Amino acid sequence: MSETLRALAFLTGSLLRRLAREGMVVRSLVFPTALVIGTLMATLAVMAAIRTPQTVAVIPTDPVAEAAEEAGFVVVRTEDPQLALDRGAVWASIVDEKITATSDDLGLQQLEALVREARGSAWRPASNPQRPSNVESQPLALRIARLLAVLFTLYGVVFGAGMVARDRGDGTLESELALPVPRWTHATARFIAGSLGLAVFFAGGVALVDAMLDIEAPLIILGHGAAAAAGATAIGIASAGRSTIKSGFSTTLAVSMSAVSVLGSMGLSSEATHFLPIASLSATGSPVVPLLVSLVLGAACSAWFGRAQS
Amino acid sequence: MIEVTDLVKRFRKSWSEEMTAVDSLSFKVQPGEVYGLLGANGAGKTTTLRILATLLEPTSGTVTVAGVDRASDPLGVRRKLAYVPAEAGLPDRLTPTEVVRLFARIQGVADPKAATAKLLDRLGATSYADTPCGDLSTGMKRRVVLARALVHEPAALLLDEPTDGLDVPGRRDVLGLVREQAEAGRAIVISSHIMSEVERVVDRVGVMRTGRMVAEGTLEEVKTIAGSDNLDDAFVSLVEPET
């Protein structure tokens, strides 16, 4: 057994070296960075494009007009603010103590404060100066980190199936299978190398998103993402079967992707499935069980691979 | 050294149909002997070698290598032999040193570093020992593949079309290396369909047609069986389907 474990360690080390030299490091760091920056830029662009200009119709003699202008609102002075609102010319209208707006934007609270101040009201709404700066960015960070986890899950399928199919196609796997170690060792080495590599670089991606946007519970996201990537790697290895990249790889990918999609859908439709890797991507609880299940899945897929070789 | 008895391998083509790739094949190879397994494409040569290398399970029959039974101790057989497939099987991003050392370590060679350097030197591969395998020529790769196979000093060597894709000097080199290995006492099985190569290197041949052994013996004996003075003609007459 110790000989097999030694061989497993050597094979895993060799595979990790190959993955590193094939540019996995660069890709794994570039993609998350590009994803974060791209998502932020796209979000800002979309918000700018769909943002309704906060135009307010006010009676010309109303003192709130000047205060609203100073606060950054576009003020339209008109004798009939309600008519301007009804025609869709403005976002909000102010008549005496009545504010009418077409949407419940953040500016509404500010406008109410201005009106109350202008009318000498005893109280007015105010935003909390102690509000943590990350309150708005955390949901976005969570979404990006989960998107990253989905990306690494897909990586897992491609890595797992690709490592087997490519090595079978160029004869590397056949040479290795002739070594005096059990066949499951070769699948296990690929499972460990793929999962470890993906987990390390997913951690890098999560750390990056956390540094930029502040994820609320980064370790939980990391755990579920690593479990999903490992589970997907195992599925990729098992579904590679006897295929090679040259002889046609689309069926392998289709089978793997379908299995991953099924697990993902199960996770979205029922929390009871959150003990499974990939299904747990949307979970908020501890990732220990999905991580353990992904290891069991890796062992089962290695055994299946060993049996399928002859 | 290598003993194959009544070997049969059938593949399932569909639910109702089977194909016999190897049919009641028997032969023996002694230490220091080069045995040529000849046949047209699809004759069953590679399947036979893959069964000997424990990569395929036979349907029936027995194989022993240096006294170790393939069925009861496949890992023991793998320790005794080395298999060189037709494809180089060298990862593009690893260097010859890394590839050979990995195999040396897994095979339990006492000093993998020294054994790797010594073998690459003996095979004339030192100058490109640290060049990624993806950048090597076909001839260079063949030398590396042989080094990888020989690093644990196996008792038997299985070579599947070892000169495939090589130019003339490359072929000469590889065949010279094969002969050297036989002189070192190894039992060697080499599959080929190029008769000029076979004539230069083998001691005995077995000619296969559709999975069956149709002639076996020294080159002269096979020519006699085929009723021809020329090995090419003898080969063609033996491997062509009967009409």
Coordinates of C-alpha atoms in Angstrom, one line a residue, chain B:
Chain B
M1 CA 10.7 -15.8 -20.3
I2 CA 7.4 -14.8 -22.1
E3 CA 5.0 -17.6 -22.6
V4 CA 1.6 -17.1 -24.3
T5 CA -0.8 -20.0 -24.4
D6 CA -4.2 -20.2 -26.2
L7 CA -4.8 -16.5 -25.9
V8 CA -8.2 -15.3 -27.1
K9 CA -9.6 -11.8 -27.1
R10 CA -13.1 -11.0 -28.3
F11 CA -14.6 -7.5 -28.4
R12 CA -18.3 -6.8 -28.4
K13 CA -19.2 -4.9 -31.6
S14 CA -22.8 -4.6 -30.8
W15 CA -25.4 -6.3 -28.5
S16 CA -25.6 -9.3 -30.7
E17 CA -22.2 -9.4 -32.5
E18 CA -18.7 -10.1 -31.3
M19 CA -15.4 -9.7 -33.1
T20 CA -12.4 -12.0 -32.4
A21 CA -9.2 -9.9 -32.3
V22 CA -6.9 -12.6 -31.1
D23 CA -7.7 -16.3 -31.6
S24 CA -5.9 -19.2 -29.9
L25 CA -2.5 -17.5 -30.0
S26 CA 0.5 -19.3 -28.5
F27 CA 4.2 -18.4 -28.6
K28 CA 7.3 -18.3 -26.4
V29 CA 10.1 -15.8 -26.3
Q30 CA 13.4 -16.7 -24.6
P31 CA 15.8 -14.3 -22.7
G32 CA 18.1 -12.5 -25.2
E33 CA 15.7 -13.2 -28.1
V34 CA 13.9 -10.6 -30.3
Y35 CA 10.6 -12.0 -31.4
G36 CA 8.8 -10.2 -34.3
L37 CA 5.1 -10.1 -34.2
L38 CA 4.1 -9.5 -37.8
G39 CA 0.8 -8.9 -39.5
A40 CA -1.2 -6.5 -41.6
N41 CA -3.1 -3.6 -39.9
G42 CA -5.9 -5.1 -37.8
A43 CA -4.2 -8.5 -37.5
G44 CA -4.3 -8.3 -33.7
K45 CA -0.6 -7.4 -32.9
T46 CA -1.3 -4.4 -30.8
T47 CA -4.2 -6.2 -29.0
T48 CA -1.8 -9.0 -28.2
L49 CA 0.9 -6.6 -26.9
R50 CA -1.7 -4.7 -24.8
I51 CA -2.8 -8.0 -23.2
L52 CA 0.8 -8.9 -22.4
A53 CA 1.2 -5.5 -20.9
T54 CA -1.9 -6.1 -18.7
L55 CA -3.7 -3.1 -20.3
L56 CA -6.4 -5.4 -21.7
E57 CA -8.1 -8.4 -20.1
P58 CA -8.0 -11.5 -22.4
T59 CA -11.2 -13.5 -22.9
S60 CA -9.3 -16.7 -22.2
G61 CA -5.7 -18.1 -22.3
T62 CA -2.7 -17.6 -20.1
V63 CA 0.3 -15.4 -20.2
T64 CA 3.4 -15.6 -17.9
V65 CA 6.4 -13.3 -17.9
A66 CA 9.6 -14.4 -16.1
G67 CA 7.5 -17.0 -14.3
V68 CA 4.8 -14.6 -13.1
D69 CA 1.3 -15.3 -14.1
R70 CA -0.5 -12.4 -15.6
A71 CA -4.0 -13.3 -14.3
S72 CA -3.0 -13.8 -10.7
D73 CA -0.3 -11.1 -10.3
P74 CA -0.7 -8.4 -12.9
L75 CA 1.3 -5.9 -10.9
G76 CA 4.1 -8.5 -10.7
V77 CA 4.1 -8.8 -14.5
R78 CA 4.2 -5.0 -14.9
R79 CA 7.3 -5.0 -12.7
K80 CA 9.0 -7.5 -15.0
L81 CA 8.3 -5.9 -18.3
A82 CA 8.2 -2.5 -20.1
Y83 CA 5.6 -1.6 -22.7
V84 CA 6.4 1.0 -25.4
P85 CA 3.1 2.0 -27.2
A86 CA 3.1 3.2 -30.8
E87 CA 2.3 6.8 -29.6
A88 CA 5.2 8.4 -27.8
G89 CA 3.0 9.2 -24.7
L90 CA 5.3 12.0 -23.5
P91 CA 3.7 15.0 -21.8
D92 CA 4.6 18.1 -23.9
R93 CA 5.4 20.2 -20.8
L94 CA 7.7 17.8 -19.0
T95 CA 11.3 17.3 -19.9
P96 CA 12.9 13.9 -20.6
T97 CA 14.6 14.0 -17.3
E98 CA 11.3 14.6 -15.4
V99 CA 9.5 11.9 -17.4
V100 CA 12.2 9.2 -16.9
R101 CA 12.7 10.1 -13.2
L102 CA 9.0 9.9 -12.5
F103 CA 8.9 6.3 -13.9
A104 CA 12.1 5.4 -12.0
R105 CA 10.6 6.6 -8.8
I106 CA 7.3 4.7 -9.3
Q107 CA 9.2 1.6 -10.3
G108 CA 11.2 1.8 -7.1
V109 CA 14.6 2.3 -8.6
A110 CA 17.2 2.8 -5.9
D111 CA 18.7 6.1 -7.1
P112 CA 16.2 7.6 -9.7
K113 CA 18.3 10.7 -10.3
A114 CA 21.5 8.8 -11.1
A115 CA 19.7 6.1 -13.0
T116 CA 17.9 8.6 -15.2
A117 CA 21.1 10.6 -16.0
K118 CA 23.0 7.4 -16.8
L119 CA 20.3 6.0 -19.1
L120 CA 19.7 9.2 -21.0
D121 CA 23.5 9.4 -21.5
R122 CA 23.7 5.8 -22.7
L123 CA 20.9 6.5 -25.2
G124 CA 22.5 9.7 -26.4
A125 CA 19.7 11.9 -25.1
T126 CA 21.7 14.1 -22.6
S127 CA 21.9 17.1 -24.9
Y128 CA 18.1 17.5 -24.8
A129 CA 17.4 16.0 -21.3
D130 CA 16.1 19.3 -20.0
T131 CA 14.1 20.4 -23.1
P132 CA 10.3 20.1 -22.9
C133 CA 9.2 16.9 -24.7
G134 CA 6.9 18.9 -26.9
D135 CA 9.9 20.5 -28.6
L136 CA 11.7 17.2 -29.5
S137 CA 11.8 15.5 -32.9
T138 CA 10.1 12.1 -33.3
G139 CA 13.5 10.4 -33.2
M140 CA 14.5 12.1 -30.0
K141 CA 11.1 11.2 -28.5
R142 CA 11.7 7.5 -29.3
R143 CA 14.9 7.6 -27.4
V144 CA 13.2 9.1 -24.4
V145 CA 10.4 6.6 -24.6
L146 CA 13.0 3.8 -24.6
A147 CA 14.8 5.4 -21.7
R148 CA 11.5 5.5 -19.8
A149 CA 10.8 1.9 -20.5
L150 CA 14.3 0.7 -19.6
V151 CA 14.9 2.7 -16.4
H152 CA 13.8 -0.2 -14.1
E153 CA 15.9 -2.7 -16.1
P154 CA 12.9 -4.9 -17.1
A155 CA 13.3 -8.6 -18.0
A156 CA 11.1 -8.2 -21.0
L157 CA 10.4 -5.4 -23.5
L158 CA 7.2 -5.0 -25.6
L159 CA 7.6 -2.6 -28.5
D160 CA 4.6 -1.6 -30.6
E161 CA 5.7 -0.3 -34.0
P162 CA 8.8 1.3 -32.5
T163 CA 10.0 2.9 -35.8
D164 CA 6.7 4.4 -36.8
G165 CA 7.2 7.9 -38.1
L166 CA 11.0 7.8 -38.0
D167 CA 13.4 8.7 -40.8
V168 CA 16.1 6.2 -42.0
P169 CA 18.8 7.2 -39.5
G170 CA 16.3 7.2 -36.7
R171 CA 15.1 3.7 -37.6
R172 CA 18.6 2.5 -37.7
D173 CA 19.3 4.0 -34.2
V174 CA 16.2 2.5 -32.6
L175 CA 16.7 -1.0 -34.2
G176 CA 20.4 -0.9 -32.9
L177 CA 19.1 -0.1 -29.5
V178 CA 16.7 -3.0 -29.6
R179 CA 19.4 -5.4 -30.6
E180 CA 21.6 -4.0 -27.7
Q181 CA 18.8 -4.7 -25.3
A182 CA 18.5 -8.3 -26.5
E183 CA 22.2 -8.8 -26.1
A184 CA 21.8 -7.6 -22.5
G185 CA 19.5 -10.6 -22.0
R186 CA 16.1 -9.2 -22.3
A187 CA 13.2 -11.0 -24.0
I188 CA 11.8 -8.6 -26.6
V189 CA 8.6 -8.7 -28.6
I190 CA 8.4 -6.2 -31.4
S191 CA 5.4 -5.6 -33.6
S192 CA 5.9 -4.4 -37.2
H193 CA 4.8 -4.6 -40.7
I194 CA 8.0 -3.4 -42.3
M195 CA 9.9 -6.4 -43.4
S196 CA 13.3 -4.8 -44.0
E197 CA 13.3 -3.7 -40.3
V198 CA 12.3 -7.1 -39.2
E199 CA 15.1 -8.9 -41.1
R200 CA 17.7 -6.7 -39.4
V201 CA 16.7 -7.2 -35.8
V202 CA 14.6 -10.3 -35.1
D203 CA 15.6 -13.8 -34.2
R204 CA 12.2 -15.4 -34.8
V205 CA 8.9 -14.2 -36.0
G206 CA 5.2 -15.0 -35.7
V207 CA 2.9 -14.0 -38.5
M208 CA -0.6 -13.1 -37.6
R209 CA -3.7 -13.0 -39.8
T210 CA -7.1 -12.0 -38.4
G211 CA -6.0 -12.8 -34.8
R212 CA -4.5 -16.2 -35.6
M213 CA -0.9 -17.3 -35.9
V214 CA -0.4 -18.5 -39.5
A215 CA 3.3 -19.1 -39.4
E216 CA 6.1 -19.1 -36.8
G217 CA 9.8 -19.7 -36.8
T218 CA 13.1 -18.2 -38.0
L219 CA 13.0 -16.0 -41.0
E220 CA 14.2 -18.9 -43.2
E221 CA 11.5 -21.2 -41.8
V222 CA 8.8 -18.7 -42.4
K223 CA 10.0 -18.2 -46.0
T224 CA 9.9 -22.0 -46.4
I225 CA 6.3 -22.1 -45.0
A226 CA 5.2 -19.4 -47.5
G227 CA 7.1 -21.0 -50.4
S228 CA 9.1 -17.8 -51.2
D229 CA 12.7 -16.7 -51.1
N230 CA 11.8 -13.2 -50.5
L231 CA 10.5 -12.1 -47.1
D232 CA 8.2 -9.4 -48.5
D233 CA 6.6 -11.9 -50.8
A234 CA 6.4 -14.5 -48.0
F235 CA 4.7 -11.9 -45.7
V236 CA 2.2 -10.9 -48.3
S237 CA 1.2 -14.4 -49.2
L238 CA 0.8 -15.3 -45.5
V239 CA -1.2 -12.2 -44.4
E240 CA -3.5 -11.9 -47.5
P241 CA -6.9 -13.4 -46.9
E242 CA -7.5 -16.9 -48.4
T243 CA -9.6 -16.9 -51.5

